[in-house]
Coordinates of C-alpha atoms in Angstrom, one line a residue:
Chain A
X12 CA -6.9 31.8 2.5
X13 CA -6.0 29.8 -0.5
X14 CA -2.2 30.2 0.6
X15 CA -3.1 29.2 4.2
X16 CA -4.9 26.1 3.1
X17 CA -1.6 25.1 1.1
X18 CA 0.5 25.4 3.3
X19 CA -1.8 23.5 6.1
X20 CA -1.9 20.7 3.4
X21 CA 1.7 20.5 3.2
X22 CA 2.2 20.2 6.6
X23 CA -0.4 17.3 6.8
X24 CA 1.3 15.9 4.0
X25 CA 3.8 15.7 6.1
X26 CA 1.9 14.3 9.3
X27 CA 1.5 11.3 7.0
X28 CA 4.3 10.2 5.8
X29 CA 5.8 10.3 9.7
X30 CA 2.8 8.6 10.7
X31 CA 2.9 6.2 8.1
X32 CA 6.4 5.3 8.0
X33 CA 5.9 2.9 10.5
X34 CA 3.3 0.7 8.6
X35 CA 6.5 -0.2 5.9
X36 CA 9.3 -0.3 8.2
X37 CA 8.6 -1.2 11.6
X38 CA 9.1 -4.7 11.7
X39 CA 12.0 -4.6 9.5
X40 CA 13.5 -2.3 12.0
X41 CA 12.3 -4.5 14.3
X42 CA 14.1 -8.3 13.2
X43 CA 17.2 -5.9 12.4
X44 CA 16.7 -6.2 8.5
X45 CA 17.4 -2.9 8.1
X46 CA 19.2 -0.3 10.4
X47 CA 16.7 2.0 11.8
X48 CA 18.2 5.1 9.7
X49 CA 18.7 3.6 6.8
X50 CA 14.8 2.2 6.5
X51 CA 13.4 5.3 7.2
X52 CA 16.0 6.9 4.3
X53 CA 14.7 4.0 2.2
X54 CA 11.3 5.0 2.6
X55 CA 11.7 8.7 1.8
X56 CA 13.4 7.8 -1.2
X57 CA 10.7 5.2 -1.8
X58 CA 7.8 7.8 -0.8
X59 CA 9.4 10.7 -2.6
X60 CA 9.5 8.1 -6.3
X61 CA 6.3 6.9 -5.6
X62 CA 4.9 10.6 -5.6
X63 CA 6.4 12.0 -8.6
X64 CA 5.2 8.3 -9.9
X65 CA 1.6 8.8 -9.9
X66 CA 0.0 12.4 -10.1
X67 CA -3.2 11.7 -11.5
X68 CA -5.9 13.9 -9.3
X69 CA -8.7 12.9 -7.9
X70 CA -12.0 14.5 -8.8
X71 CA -13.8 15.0 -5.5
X72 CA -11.5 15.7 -2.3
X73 CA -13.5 13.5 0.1
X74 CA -13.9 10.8 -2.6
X75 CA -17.5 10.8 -2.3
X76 CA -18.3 10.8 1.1
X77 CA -19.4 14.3 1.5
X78 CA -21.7 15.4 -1.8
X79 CA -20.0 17.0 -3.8
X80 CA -20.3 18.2 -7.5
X81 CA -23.0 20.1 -9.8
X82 CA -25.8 17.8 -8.0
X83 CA -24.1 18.6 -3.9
X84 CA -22.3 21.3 -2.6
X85 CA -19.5 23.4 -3.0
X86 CA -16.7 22.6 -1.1
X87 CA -14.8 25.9 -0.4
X88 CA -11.6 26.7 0.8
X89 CA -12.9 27.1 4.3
X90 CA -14.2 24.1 4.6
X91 CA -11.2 22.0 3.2
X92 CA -9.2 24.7 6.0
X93 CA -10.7 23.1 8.6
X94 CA -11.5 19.7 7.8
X95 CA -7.3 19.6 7.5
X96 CA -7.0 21.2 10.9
X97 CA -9.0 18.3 12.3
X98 CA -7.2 16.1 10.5
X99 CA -3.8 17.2 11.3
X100 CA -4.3 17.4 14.7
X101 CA -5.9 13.9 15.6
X102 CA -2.5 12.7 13.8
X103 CA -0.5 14.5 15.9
X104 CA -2.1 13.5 19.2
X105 CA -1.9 9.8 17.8
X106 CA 1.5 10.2 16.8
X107 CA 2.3 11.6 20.6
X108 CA 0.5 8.5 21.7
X109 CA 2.4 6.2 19.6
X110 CA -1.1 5.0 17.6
X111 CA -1.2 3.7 13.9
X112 CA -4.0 5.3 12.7
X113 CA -5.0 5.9 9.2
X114 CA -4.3 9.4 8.2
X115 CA -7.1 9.5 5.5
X116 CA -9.7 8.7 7.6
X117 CA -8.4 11.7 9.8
X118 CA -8.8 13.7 6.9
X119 CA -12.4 12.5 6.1
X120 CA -13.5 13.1 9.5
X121 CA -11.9 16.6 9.9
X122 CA -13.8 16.9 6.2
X123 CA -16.9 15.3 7.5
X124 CA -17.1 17.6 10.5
X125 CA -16.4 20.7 8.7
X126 CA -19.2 20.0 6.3
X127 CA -21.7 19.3 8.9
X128 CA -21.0 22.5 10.9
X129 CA -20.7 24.7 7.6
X130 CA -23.1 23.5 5.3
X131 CA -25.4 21.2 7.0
X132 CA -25.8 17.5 8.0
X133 CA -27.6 17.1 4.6
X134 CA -24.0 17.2 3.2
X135 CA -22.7 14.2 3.8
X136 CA -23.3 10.8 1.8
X137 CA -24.1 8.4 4.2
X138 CA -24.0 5.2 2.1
X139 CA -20.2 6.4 0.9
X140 CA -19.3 7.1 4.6
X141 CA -20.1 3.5 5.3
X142 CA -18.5 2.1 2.4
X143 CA -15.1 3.9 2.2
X144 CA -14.7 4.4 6.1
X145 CA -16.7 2.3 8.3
X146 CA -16.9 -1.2 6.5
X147 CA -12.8 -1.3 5.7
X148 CA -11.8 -0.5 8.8
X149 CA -13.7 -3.8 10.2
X150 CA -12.5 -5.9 6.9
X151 CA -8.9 -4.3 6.4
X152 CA -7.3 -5.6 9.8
X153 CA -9.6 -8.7 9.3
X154 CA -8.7 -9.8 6.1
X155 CA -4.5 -9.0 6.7
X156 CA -4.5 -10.7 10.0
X157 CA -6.2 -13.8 8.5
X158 CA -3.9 -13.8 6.3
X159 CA -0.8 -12.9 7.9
X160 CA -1.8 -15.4 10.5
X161 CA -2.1 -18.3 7.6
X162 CA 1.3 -17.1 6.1
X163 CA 3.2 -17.2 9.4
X164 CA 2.0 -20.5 10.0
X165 CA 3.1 -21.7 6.4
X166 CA 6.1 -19.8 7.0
X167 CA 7.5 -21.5 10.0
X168 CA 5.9 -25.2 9.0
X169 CA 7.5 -25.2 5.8
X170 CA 11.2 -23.9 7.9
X171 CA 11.0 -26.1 10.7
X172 CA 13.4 -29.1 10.4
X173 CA 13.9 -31.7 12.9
X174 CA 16.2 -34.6 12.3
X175 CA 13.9 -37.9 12.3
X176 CA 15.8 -39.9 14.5
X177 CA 17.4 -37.8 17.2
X178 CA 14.4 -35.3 17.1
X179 CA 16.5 -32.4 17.8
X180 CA 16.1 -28.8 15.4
X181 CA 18.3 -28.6 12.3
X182 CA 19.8 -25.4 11.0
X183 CA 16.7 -23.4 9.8
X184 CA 18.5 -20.5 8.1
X185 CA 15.3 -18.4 9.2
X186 CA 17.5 -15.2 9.2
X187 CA 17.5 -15.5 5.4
X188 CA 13.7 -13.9 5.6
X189 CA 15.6 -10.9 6.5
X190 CA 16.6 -10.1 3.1
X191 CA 12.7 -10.9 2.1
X192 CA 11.4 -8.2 4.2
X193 CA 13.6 -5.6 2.6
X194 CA 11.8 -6.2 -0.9
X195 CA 8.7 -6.1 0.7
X196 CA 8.5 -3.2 2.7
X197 CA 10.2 -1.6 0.0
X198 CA 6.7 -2.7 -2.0
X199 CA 4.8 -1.0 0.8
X200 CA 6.3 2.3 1.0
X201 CA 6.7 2.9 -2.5
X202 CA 2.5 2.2 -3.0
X203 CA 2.5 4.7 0.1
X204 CA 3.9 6.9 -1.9
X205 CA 1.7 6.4 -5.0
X206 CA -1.6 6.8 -3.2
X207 CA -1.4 9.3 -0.2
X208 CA 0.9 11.9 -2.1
X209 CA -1.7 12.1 -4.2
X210 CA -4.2 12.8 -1.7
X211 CA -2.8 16.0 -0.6
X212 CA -1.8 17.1 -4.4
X213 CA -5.5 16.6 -5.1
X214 CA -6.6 18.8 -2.4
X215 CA -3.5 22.0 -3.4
X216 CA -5.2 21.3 -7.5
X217 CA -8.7 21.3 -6.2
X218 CA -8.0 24.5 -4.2
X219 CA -6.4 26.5 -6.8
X220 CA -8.9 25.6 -9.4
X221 CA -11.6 27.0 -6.6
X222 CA -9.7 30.2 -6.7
X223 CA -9.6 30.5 -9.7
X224 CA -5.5 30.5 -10.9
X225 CA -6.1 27.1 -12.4
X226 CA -8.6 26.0 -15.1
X227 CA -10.7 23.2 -14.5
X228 CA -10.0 19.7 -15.4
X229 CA -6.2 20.6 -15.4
X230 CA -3.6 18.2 -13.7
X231 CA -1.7 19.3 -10.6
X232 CA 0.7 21.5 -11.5
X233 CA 4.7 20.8 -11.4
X234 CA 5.5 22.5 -8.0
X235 CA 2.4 21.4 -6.4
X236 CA 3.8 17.6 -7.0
X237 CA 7.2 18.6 -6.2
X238 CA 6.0 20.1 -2.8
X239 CA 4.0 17.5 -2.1
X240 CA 6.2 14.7 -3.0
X241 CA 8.9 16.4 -0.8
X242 CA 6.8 17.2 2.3
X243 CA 5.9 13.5 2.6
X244 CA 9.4 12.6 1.9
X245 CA 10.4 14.6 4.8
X246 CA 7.9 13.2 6.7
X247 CA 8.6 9.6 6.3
X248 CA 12.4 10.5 6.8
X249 CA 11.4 12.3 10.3
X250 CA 9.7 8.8 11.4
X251 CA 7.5 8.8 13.4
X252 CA 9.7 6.4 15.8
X253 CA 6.7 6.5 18.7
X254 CA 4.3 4.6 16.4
X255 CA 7.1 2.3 14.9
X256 CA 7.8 1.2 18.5
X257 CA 4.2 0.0 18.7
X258 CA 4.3 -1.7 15.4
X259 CA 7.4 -3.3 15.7
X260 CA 7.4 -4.5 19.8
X261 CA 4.4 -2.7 21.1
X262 CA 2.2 -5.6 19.8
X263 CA 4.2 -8.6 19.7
X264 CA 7.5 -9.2 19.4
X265 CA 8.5 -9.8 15.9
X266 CA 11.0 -12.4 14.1
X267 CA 12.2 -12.1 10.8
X268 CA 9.8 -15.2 9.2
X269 CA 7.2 -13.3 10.8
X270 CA 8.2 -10.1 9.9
X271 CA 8.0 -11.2 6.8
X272 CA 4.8 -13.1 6.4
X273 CA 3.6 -9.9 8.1
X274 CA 5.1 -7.6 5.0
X275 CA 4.1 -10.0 2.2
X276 CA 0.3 -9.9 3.6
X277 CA 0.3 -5.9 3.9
X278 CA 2.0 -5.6 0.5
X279 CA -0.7 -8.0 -1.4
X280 CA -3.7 -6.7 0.2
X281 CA -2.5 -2.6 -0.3
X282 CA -2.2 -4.0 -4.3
X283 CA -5.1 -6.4 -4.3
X284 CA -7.4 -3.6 -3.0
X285 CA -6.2 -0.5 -5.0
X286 CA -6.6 -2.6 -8.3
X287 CA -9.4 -4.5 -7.2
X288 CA -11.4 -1.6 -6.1
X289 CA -12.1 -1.8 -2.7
X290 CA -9.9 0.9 -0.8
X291 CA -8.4 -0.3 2.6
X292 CA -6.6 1.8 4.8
X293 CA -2.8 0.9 4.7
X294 CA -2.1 1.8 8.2
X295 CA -5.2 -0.3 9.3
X296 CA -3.9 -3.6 7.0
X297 CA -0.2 -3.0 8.3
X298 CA -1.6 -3.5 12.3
X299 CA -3.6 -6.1 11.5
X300 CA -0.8 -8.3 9.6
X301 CA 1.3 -7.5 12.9
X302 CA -1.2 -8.7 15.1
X303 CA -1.9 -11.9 13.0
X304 CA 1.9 -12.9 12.2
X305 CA 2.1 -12.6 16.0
X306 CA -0.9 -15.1 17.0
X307 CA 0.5 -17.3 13.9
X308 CA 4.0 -17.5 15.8
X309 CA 3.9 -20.1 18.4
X310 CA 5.8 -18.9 21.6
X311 CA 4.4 -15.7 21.5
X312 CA 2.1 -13.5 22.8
X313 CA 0.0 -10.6 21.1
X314 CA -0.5 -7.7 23.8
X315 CA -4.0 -7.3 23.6
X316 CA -4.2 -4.3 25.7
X317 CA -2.3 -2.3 22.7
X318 CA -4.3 -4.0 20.3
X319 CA -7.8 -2.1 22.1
X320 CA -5.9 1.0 22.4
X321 CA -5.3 1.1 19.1
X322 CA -9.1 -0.4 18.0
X323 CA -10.5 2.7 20.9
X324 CA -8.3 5.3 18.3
X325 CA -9.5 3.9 15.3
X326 CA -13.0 4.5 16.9
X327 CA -12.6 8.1 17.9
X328 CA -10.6 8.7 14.5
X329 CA -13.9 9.7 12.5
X330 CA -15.3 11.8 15.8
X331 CA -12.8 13.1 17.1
X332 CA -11.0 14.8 14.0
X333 CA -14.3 15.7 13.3
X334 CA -15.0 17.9 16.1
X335 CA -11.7 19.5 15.8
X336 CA -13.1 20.4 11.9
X337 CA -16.3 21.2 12.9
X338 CA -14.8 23.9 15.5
X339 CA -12.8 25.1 13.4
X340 CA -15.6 25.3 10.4
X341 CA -17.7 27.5 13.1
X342 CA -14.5 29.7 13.7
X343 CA -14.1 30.2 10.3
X344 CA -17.6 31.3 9.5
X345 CA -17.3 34.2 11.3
X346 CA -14.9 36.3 9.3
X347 CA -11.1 36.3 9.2
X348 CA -10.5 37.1 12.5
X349 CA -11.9 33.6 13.2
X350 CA -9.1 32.2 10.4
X351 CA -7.1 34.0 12.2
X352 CA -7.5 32.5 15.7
X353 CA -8.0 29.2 13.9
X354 CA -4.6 29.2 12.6
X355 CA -2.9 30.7 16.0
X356 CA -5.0 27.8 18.0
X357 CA -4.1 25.0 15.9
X358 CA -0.2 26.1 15.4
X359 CA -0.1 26.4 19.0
X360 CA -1.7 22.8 19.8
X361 CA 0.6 21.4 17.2
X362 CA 4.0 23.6 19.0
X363 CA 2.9 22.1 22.5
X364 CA 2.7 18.7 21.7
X365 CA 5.9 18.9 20.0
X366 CA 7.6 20.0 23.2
X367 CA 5.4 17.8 24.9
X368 CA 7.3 14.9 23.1
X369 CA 10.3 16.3 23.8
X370 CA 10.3 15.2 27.1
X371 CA 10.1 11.6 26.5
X372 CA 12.1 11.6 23.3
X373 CA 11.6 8.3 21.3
X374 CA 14.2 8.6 18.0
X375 CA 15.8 5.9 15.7
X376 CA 18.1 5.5 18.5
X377 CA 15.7 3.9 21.0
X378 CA 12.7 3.3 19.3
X379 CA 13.3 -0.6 19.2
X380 CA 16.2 -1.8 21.0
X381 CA 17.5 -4.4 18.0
X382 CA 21.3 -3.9 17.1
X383 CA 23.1 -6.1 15.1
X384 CA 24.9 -8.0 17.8
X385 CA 22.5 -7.7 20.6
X386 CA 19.6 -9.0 18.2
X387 CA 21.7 -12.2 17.4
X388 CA 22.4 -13.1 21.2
X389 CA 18.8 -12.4 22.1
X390 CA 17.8 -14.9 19.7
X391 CA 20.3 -17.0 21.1
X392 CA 19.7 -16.5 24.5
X393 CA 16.2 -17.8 24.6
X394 CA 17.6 -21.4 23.1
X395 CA 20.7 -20.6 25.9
X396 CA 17.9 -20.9 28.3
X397 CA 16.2 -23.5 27.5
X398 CA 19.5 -25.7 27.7
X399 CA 20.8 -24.1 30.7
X400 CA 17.9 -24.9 32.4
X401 CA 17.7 -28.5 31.5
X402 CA 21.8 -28.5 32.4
X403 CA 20.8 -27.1 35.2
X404 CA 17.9 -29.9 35.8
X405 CA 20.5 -32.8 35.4
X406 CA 22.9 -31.7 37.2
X407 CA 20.7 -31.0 40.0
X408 CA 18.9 -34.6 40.0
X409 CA 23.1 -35.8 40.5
X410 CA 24.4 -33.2 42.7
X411 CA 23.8 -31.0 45.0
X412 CA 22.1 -28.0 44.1
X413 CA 24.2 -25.2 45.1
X414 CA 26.3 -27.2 42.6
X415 CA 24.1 -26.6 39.7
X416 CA 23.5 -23.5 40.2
X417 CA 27.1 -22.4 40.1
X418 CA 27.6 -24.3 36.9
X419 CA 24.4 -22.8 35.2
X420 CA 26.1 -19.1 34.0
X421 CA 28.9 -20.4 32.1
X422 CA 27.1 -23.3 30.5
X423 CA 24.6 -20.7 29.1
X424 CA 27.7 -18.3 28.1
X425 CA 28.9 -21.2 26.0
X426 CA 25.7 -21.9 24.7
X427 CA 25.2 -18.3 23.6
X428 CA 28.5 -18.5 21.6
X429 CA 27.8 -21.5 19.5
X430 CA 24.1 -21.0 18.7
X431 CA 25.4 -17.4 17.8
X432 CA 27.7 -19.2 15.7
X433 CA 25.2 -21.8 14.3
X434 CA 23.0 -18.7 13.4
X435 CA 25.4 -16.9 11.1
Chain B
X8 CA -22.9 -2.2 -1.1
X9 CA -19.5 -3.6 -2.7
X10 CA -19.3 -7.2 -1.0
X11 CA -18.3 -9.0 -4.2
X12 CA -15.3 -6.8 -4.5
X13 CA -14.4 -7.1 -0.8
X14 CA -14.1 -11.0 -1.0
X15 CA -12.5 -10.3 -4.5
X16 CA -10.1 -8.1 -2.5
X17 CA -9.6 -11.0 0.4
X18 CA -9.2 -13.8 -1.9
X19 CA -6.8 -12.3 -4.2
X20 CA -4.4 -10.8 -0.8
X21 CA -4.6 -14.4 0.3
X22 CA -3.3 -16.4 -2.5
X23 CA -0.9 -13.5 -4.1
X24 CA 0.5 -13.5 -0.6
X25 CA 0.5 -17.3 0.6
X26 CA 2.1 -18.0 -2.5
X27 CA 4.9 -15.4 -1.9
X28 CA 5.7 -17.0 1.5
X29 CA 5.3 -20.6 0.4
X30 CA 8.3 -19.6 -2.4
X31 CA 10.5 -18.0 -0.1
X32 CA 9.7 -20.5 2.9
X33 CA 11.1 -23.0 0.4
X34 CA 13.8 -21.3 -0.5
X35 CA 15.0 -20.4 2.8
X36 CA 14.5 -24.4 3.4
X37 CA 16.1 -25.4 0.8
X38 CA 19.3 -23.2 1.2
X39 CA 19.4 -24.8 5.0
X40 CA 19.4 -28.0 3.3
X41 CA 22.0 -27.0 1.0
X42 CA 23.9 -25.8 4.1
X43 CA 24.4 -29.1 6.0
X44 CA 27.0 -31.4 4.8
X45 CA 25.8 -33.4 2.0
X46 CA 26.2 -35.3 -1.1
X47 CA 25.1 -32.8 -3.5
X48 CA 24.3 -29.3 -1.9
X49 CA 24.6 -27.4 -5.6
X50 CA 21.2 -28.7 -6.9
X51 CA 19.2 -28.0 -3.9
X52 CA 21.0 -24.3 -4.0
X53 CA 19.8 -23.8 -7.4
X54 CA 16.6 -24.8 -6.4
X55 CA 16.3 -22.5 -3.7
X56 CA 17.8 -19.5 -5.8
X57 CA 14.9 -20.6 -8.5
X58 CA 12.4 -19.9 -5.7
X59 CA 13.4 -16.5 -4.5
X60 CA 13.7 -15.3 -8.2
X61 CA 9.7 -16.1 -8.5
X62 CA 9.5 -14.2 -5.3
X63 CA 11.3 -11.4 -7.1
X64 CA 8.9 -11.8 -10.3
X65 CA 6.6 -11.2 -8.0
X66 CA 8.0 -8.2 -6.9
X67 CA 8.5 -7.0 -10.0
X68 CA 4.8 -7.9 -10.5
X69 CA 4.0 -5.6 -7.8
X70 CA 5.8 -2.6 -9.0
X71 CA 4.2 -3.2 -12.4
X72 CA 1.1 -2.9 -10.1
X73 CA 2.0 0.2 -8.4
X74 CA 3.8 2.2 -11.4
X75 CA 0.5 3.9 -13.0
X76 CA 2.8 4.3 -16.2
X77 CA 2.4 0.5 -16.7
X78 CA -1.0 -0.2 -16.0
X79 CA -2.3 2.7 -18.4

């Protein structure tokens, strides 16, 4: 059992850094600050640092929400089994859906269901439930889109130039953020890395101290950080490119000022609210920073109908990974040929939607179509437009309009070329 | 329930963060500045690299955040 339940906490170890990666480097994937590869490389590193950074263990796996302790309950091996099973599971069917979702509130609710089914509904702390689960995941998105709406604004007011008399744009240089978001993301992965390694080396130490091979109070031990460090590593490196494609176009299409005002908001309210005390979900700060750098950018559009699917999978998050835990709790109870279909079950479930995936295959190489050339002249193109179709406007007013028209496609070629140019 | 922390938590993610973008907005203004054809292009550039390397104390500020090692 206690080998079982460290290896299942590996793997979901691993469900989170590829469902994560996308909160740090989608939309610099996205405005083509980074090559796709080499983010999610930078991330790994970052992740795999970050993990070896910061090994201090938690004291209680759920972090207060189920009661634990001297005064609460036990919570055994079992129980941790299959609250990670629910856990692991509702990332994976998020992940084949292409949903942010917070991985540790996964892992409460497989926790929380697997409590309720094997100990009792008296288990769980209601008043922590609210406070560490339900009230950040209104206030997280909340608080980054505010801001990342404010930022974007600030952004783009303090960028925009105009020349007073002619009234025409100056050179902007608004690529230059590019290099910005590097920093920043960098920022977000490596906290990433501090806090949800952790998680999972807290569980392994809490595990092997229930068993007995570890005393109590001792810090994880050196191969439980090293496995855990690398699982996530591996993770993030996999990518979980379905979800970046929702972070980085799914909601709105990102620019690099944007990007960027998006990054700076996730990285300051990840810091602001691990040292300040009130815990917010990265995943669920990194979605709402997209969203509100994307209503802060004028001339575009946030898809709202993402934004409820997303808000609907936050929602089943808690319920649904909960049932999966509580199943699995029930299974368990009955003896080890229950662990033993448990294990079977949930290794299939995970195989099938793996080759489920397969079929629609999203990798680095199509997860956001940006390339280096073909982002520059779609930034130009829009501009390219814009003129062609006022060309196109003038001309027809003074000729004919077959005329216009057949002037219209080379005029927007040349266009291309020296905004292009302008750009660089 | 913890709402002093929570606006604690909001109000420091909103200036840490607006002041972050209001450096770097400037510097990436400045540096187009610098880039058209004028009189004197060196001081603005100067400016501008003075504004991202606040942006990069704040960075640094940020991994002194994250590192545990630092922050005891």
């Amino acid at each position: 059992m206690v080998a079982l339940v460290i290896a299942l906490a590996l793997f979901f170890d691993f469900t989170n850094g590829f469902h994560d990666t996308a909160n740090a480097m989608a939309t610099p994937i996205a405005t083509g600050a980074i090559k796709p590869k080499t983010a999610v490389t930078l991330a790994a590193i970052l992740n795999l640092v970050g993990a070896f950074l910061s090994t201090e263990v938690a004291k209680t796996v759920s972090g207060g929400i189920i009661r634990e302790g001297s005064d609460g309950v036990q919570i055994t091996p079992d129980i941790i089994f299959a609250g990670l099973m629910g856990a692991i599971l509702w990332n994976m069917i998020t992940w084949l859906k292409g949903l942010p979702s917070s991985s540790s509130h996964a892992l409460f609710g497989g926790l929380i269901g697997a409590a309720i089914a094997g100990i009792g509904f008296n288990s769980i702390n209601l008043e922590g439930l609210l406070q560490k689960v339900i009230l950040p995941a209104i206030f997280a998105p909340l608080i980054a889109g505010i801001v990342a709406y404010v930022c974007t604004r600030l952004a783009y007011l303090l960028t925009s130039r105009h020349d007073p008399e002619t009234g025409s744009k100056l050179t902007q240089k608004r690529g230059g953020f590019r290099t910005g978001q590097i920093f920043t993301s960098s920022l977000v992965a490596l906290a990433h890395g501090t806090n949800d390694a952790q998680k999972t080396m807290g569980i392994i130490t809490l595990v092997l101290i229930a068993a007995g091979t570890q005393e109590t109070g001792s810090g994880p031990q050196f191969w439980v950080i090293a496995a855990c460090a690398f699982a996530i590593a591996i993770g993030t490196y996999a990518g979980g490119w379905r979800i970046i494609r929702t972070m980085g176009a799914g909601l709105t299409e990102v620019k690099p000022a944007q990007g960027f005002a998006a990054e700076t908001s996730t990285a300051s309210a990840i810091l602001a609210s691990s040292h300040l005390g009130f815990a917010l979900s990265t995943t669920q700060v990194a979605s709402g920073s997209v969203i509100g750098s994307g209503m802060g950018r004028r001339g575009t559009s946030v898809r709202w109908s993402m934004v409820g699917k997303i808000a609907l999978g936050w929602l089943f998050t808690l319920p649904a990974a909960g049932l999966v835990g509580a199943l699995t709790a029930l299974l368990v109870k009955t003896g080890v040929i229950g662990v033993l279909i448990a294990a079977v079950a949930g290794t299939s479930a995970v195989l099938f939607m793996f080759f489920y995936s397969r079929k629609s295959a999203v990798g680095h190489h199509n997860a956001i179509e940006v390339e280096e050339a073909g982002q520059a002249v779609r930034f130009a193109k829009k501009k390219a437009r814009a003129r062609a179709r006022a060309h196109a406007k003038a001309k027809a007013e003074a000729d004919a309009k077959a005329a216009a028209s057949r002037n219209a496609p080379p005029e927007a070629e040349s266009d291309t070329v020296t905004t292009k140019d302008v750009q660089r | 329930m913890k709402w002093l922390e929570l606006v604690t938590v909001a109000g420091a993610t909103l200036a840490s963060a607006v002041t972050v973008v209001v450096l770097y907005s400037l510097g990436v203004r400045l540096t187009a500045i610098a880039g058209d054809a004028q009189a004197s292009p060196g001081f603005k550039k100067s400016l501008a690299y003075v504004c991202f390397g606040l942006c990069g104390v704040a960075v640094l500020f940020g991994l002194y955040l994250i590192i545990p090692y630092f922050s005891g």
